[in-house]
Amino acid sequence: MEEKKYYILLYYCYTTIENPELFREEHHQLCLDLNLLGRIIVAGEGLNGTVSGLKADCQKYMDIVKADPRFETLEFKIDESDEHAFQKLNVRAKDEIVNSDFETVDPNKKTGIHLEPAEFKKLKDQEDVVLVDMRSNYEHSIGKFKGAITLDINNLRNLPEKMHELEEFKNKKVITYCTGGIKCEKASAFLLEKGFENVYQLHGGIIKYGIEEGGEDFEGKCYVFDNRVAVDVNKVNPKVISKCYVCGTISDHMVNCADTVCNRHTAICESCMEKMEGCCSEECKNSPTKREWNMDGYYPKELNGYNPYKDAKRLRKAESQS
């Protein structure tokens, strides 16, 4: 088998960044220099990203980031690929590295007990343990841990209004999990703040558990935020749990509806993809905003002349004047 030439990196780190906008510019330029593509969020509370690039370029990136004392605890989740997993580079400065609006929560001060994948595997099936999925609806619809509690949420901002659904588990050991671990840093801290005493989190998330422990008992696929859309993580006892949105048959073919207005994230089997021309309903199929569809059901945003060097101009000008 031919060796794959690219890495896909997933990572985050809660740490203090004094000047997020300046760091964003410098980090943006670093990624340009290394020919990396992907999405990175910078905030005063830390760094969150997923990028792809040639293996040598990704290794340089990891070495440079880890050499910064602020990111010495950062862990990279690494997957291999035949090509880039993104169309462009987007490095943004925001108020938070994961949206929550939990103003009193600081993962650097208080969070749930981190469980390494091997520890999680031993603990997850005990009688006094409950697993809680902290991801969005469309993510856990295609895959989740066996027996896990899922919440009807679009993002972490919705967690407070769903807390009543978790009240019955206050006397249990609650283990939160998400894709890479970042949401659980805040979610587990929020649970502690609301009176839950025995709170844990899967360190490194589903992705790390799949890499280190084979993904046992993760049913379905794991939704990821790149061209792959969803990936297999369970090499031990895989099971498909999602159903075609159109006909209800078992399917893990995760797509976007071909109608640009709808753009629903859901599973649609290949038979229905052909019959419905990539759409999730007759209404979408007949919509004037339906795009040219494909069987992959993945439609990257139009670049519209996007120039990744545009955001680097100010930094280059400052360097030339210094």
GROMACS .gro file of N, CA, C and O in nm, residues 10 39 135-144 178-180 206-207 218 220-226 228-233 254-256 263-266 298:
model
  156
   10LEU      N    1  -0.545   1.774   1.461
   10LEU     CA    2  -0.655   1.827   1.542
   10LEU      C    3  -0.597   1.859   1.678
   10LEU      O    4  -0.530   1.775   1.739
   39ARG      N    5  -0.860   2.538   0.961
   39ARG     CA    6  -0.928   2.639   1.041
   39ARG      C    7  -0.864   2.649   1.177
   39ARG      O    8  -0.847   2.548   1.246
  135ARG      N    9  -2.167   1.698   2.205
  135ARG     CA   10  -2.163   1.749   2.068
  135ARG      C   11  -2.302   1.787   2.017
  135ARG      O   12  -2.403   1.759   2.081
  136SER      N   13  -2.305   1.848   1.900
  136SER     CA   14  -2.429   1.894   1.840
  136SER      C   15  -2.512   1.777   1.785
  136SER      O   16  -2.461   1.666   1.765
  137ASN      N   17  -2.639   1.806   1.758
  137ASN     CA   18  -2.732   1.704   1.708
  137ASN      C   19  -2.679   1.627   1.589
  137ASN      O   20  -2.680   1.503   1.587
  138TYR      N   21  -2.637   1.700   1.485
  138TYR     CA   22  -2.596   1.633   1.363
  138TYR      C   23  -2.471   1.548   1.382
  138TYR      O   24  -2.447   1.454   1.307
  139GLU      N   25  -2.392   1.581   1.486
  139GLU     CA   26  -2.272   1.502   1.513
  139GLU      C   27  -2.308   1.368   1.577
  139GLU      O   28  -2.264   1.262   1.532
  140HIS      N   29  -2.388   1.371   1.684
  140HIS     CA   30  -2.418   1.244   1.750
  140HIS      C   31  -2.525   1.163   1.678
  140HIS      O   32  -2.547   1.046   1.710
  141SER      N   33  -2.591   1.224   1.576
  141SER     CA   34  -2.691   1.147   1.501
  141SER      C   35  -2.627   1.037   1.419
  141SER      O   36  -2.690   0.935   1.390
  142ILE      N   37  -2.501   1.056   1.382
  142ILE     CA   38  -2.433   0.955   1.299
  142ILE      C   39  -2.341   0.864   1.380
  142ILE      O   40  -2.297   0.760   1.333
  143GLY      N   41  -2.312   0.901   1.504
  143GLY     CA   42  -2.226   0.815   1.586
  143GLY      C   43  -2.217   0.863   1.729
  143GLY      O   44  -2.214   0.983   1.756
  144LYS      N   45  -2.213   0.768   1.824
  144LYS     CA   46  -2.201   0.800   1.966
  144LYS      C   47  -2.159   0.674   2.041
  144LYS      O   48  -2.165   0.563   1.986
  178CYS      N   49  -1.645   1.444   2.361
  178CYS     CA   50  -1.671   1.514   2.235
  178CYS      C   51  -1.568   1.467   2.133
  178CYS      O   52  -1.497   1.370   2.157
  179THR      N   53  -1.556   1.535   2.022
  179THR     CA   54  -1.469   1.489   1.913
  179THR      C   55  -1.323   1.485   1.953
  179THR      O   56  -1.256   1.382   1.940
  180GLY      N   57  -1.270   1.600   2.000
  180GLY     CA   58  -1.128   1.608   2.034
  180GLY      C   59  -1.099   1.646   2.177
  180GLY      O   60  -0.984   1.655   2.217
  206ILE      N   61  -1.308   1.148   2.121
  206ILE     CA   62  -1.334   1.026   2.043
  206ILE      C   63  -1.215   0.991   1.954
  206ILE      O   64  -1.178   0.874   1.940
  207ILE      N   65  -1.155   1.093   1.895
  207ILE     CA   66  -1.045   1.070   1.801
  207ILE      C   67  -0.927   1.000   1.870
  207ILE      O   68  -0.874   0.900   1.819
  218PHE      N   69  -1.777   0.262   2.033
  218PHE     CA   70  -1.826   0.383   1.966
  218PHE      C   71  -1.905   0.336   1.845
  218PHE      O   72  -1.849   0.279   1.752
  220GLY      N   73  -2.124   0.377   1.511
  220GLY     CA   74  -2.140   0.470   1.400
  220GLY      C   75  -2.008   0.537   1.364
  220GLY      O   76  -1.900   0.486   1.395
  221LYS      N   77  -2.018   0.652   1.299
  221LYS     CA   78  -1.899   0.726   1.258
  221LYS      C   79  -1.885   0.854   1.340
  221LYS      O   80  -1.982   0.902   1.399
  222CYS      N   81  -1.765   0.909   1.339
  222CYS     CA   82  -1.739   1.034   1.410
  222CYS      C   83  -1.739   1.149   1.310
  222CYS      O   84  -1.662   1.149   1.214
  223TYR      N   85  -1.825   1.247   1.333
  223TYR     CA   86  -1.832   1.364   1.247
  223TYR      C   87  -1.706   1.448   1.266
  223TYR      O   88  -1.663   1.472   1.379
  224VAL      N   89  -1.645   1.490   1.155
  224VAL     CA   90  -1.526   1.576   1.162
  224VAL      C   91  -1.547   1.698   1.073
  224VAL      O   92  -1.627   1.695   0.979
  225PHE      N   93  -1.475   1.805   1.103
  225PHE     CA   94  -1.500   1.933   1.036
  225PHE      C   95  -1.400   1.959   0.923
  225PHE      O   96  -1.329   2.058   0.922
  226ASP      N   97  -1.395   1.864   0.830
  226ASP     CA   98  -1.311   1.880   0.712
  226ASP      C   99  -1.375   1.804   0.596
  226ASP      O  100  -1.489   1.758   0.608
  228ARG      N  101  -1.359   1.519   0.487
  228ARG     CA  102  -1.397   1.380   0.507
  228ARG      C  103  -1.539   1.365   0.561
  228ARG      O  104  -1.600   1.260   0.549
  229VAL      N  105  -1.589   1.466   0.627
  229VAL     CA  106  -1.723   1.474   0.687
  229VAL      C  107  -1.739   1.380   0.806
  229VAL      O  108  -1.773   1.424   0.916
  230ALA      N  109  -1.718   1.252   0.786
  230ALA     CA  110  -1.729   1.156   0.896
  230ALA      C  111  -1.626   1.045   0.877
  230ALA      O  112  -1.598   1.005   0.765
  231VAL      N  113  -1.570   0.996   0.988
  231VAL     CA  114  -1.465   0.894   0.979
  231VAL      C  115  -1.496   0.776   1.071
  231VAL      O  116  -1.566   0.789   1.171
  232ASP      N  117  -1.443   0.661   1.036
  232ASP     CA  118  -1.453   0.542   1.120
  232ASP      C  119  -1.353   0.553   1.235
  232ASP      O  120  -1.238   0.591   1.213
  233VAL      N  121  -1.395   0.518   1.355
  233VAL     CA  122  -1.302   0.515   1.469
  233VAL      C  123  -1.300   0.379   1.537
  233VAL      O  124  -1.204   0.346   1.608
  254MET      N  125  -2.307   1.021   0.536
  254MET     CA  126  -2.333   1.156   0.586
  254MET      C  127  -2.311   1.258   0.475
  254MET      O  128  -2.205   1.260   0.413
  255VAL      N  129  -2.409   1.344   0.455
  255VAL     CA  130  -2.402   1.441   0.345
  255VAL      C  131  -2.462   1.575   0.388
  255VAL      O  132  -2.519   1.589   0.495
  256ASN      N  133  -2.451   1.673   0.297
  256ASN     CA  134  -2.527   1.797   0.306
  256ASN      C  135  -2.635   1.790   0.199
  256ASN      O  136  -2.611   1.743   0.087
  263ASN      N  137  -2.927   2.284   0.317
  263ASN     CA  138  -2.791   2.242   0.353
  263ASN      C  139  -2.788   2.151   0.475
  263ASN      O  140  -2.692   2.149   0.552
  264ARG      N  141  -2.894   2.075   0.497
  264ARG     CA  142  -2.906   1.990   0.616
  264ARG      C  143  -2.791   1.889   0.626
  264ARG      O  144  -2.756   1.824   0.529
  265HIS      N  145  -2.731   1.877   0.745
  265HIS     CA  146  -2.633   1.772   0.773
  265HIS      C  147  -2.711   1.647   0.814
  265HIS      O  148  -2.776   1.646   0.918
  266THR      N  149  -2.704   1.543   0.734
  266THR     CA  150  -2.778   1.422   0.769
  266THR      C  151  -2.728   1.303   0.689
  266THR      O  152  -2.645   1.318   0.599
  298TYR      N  153  -2.080   1.650  -0.034
  298TYR     CA  154  -1.997   1.751   0.035
  298TYR      C  155  -1.974   1.865  -0.060
  298TYR      O  156  -1.926   1.846  -0.172
   0.00000   0.00000   0.00000
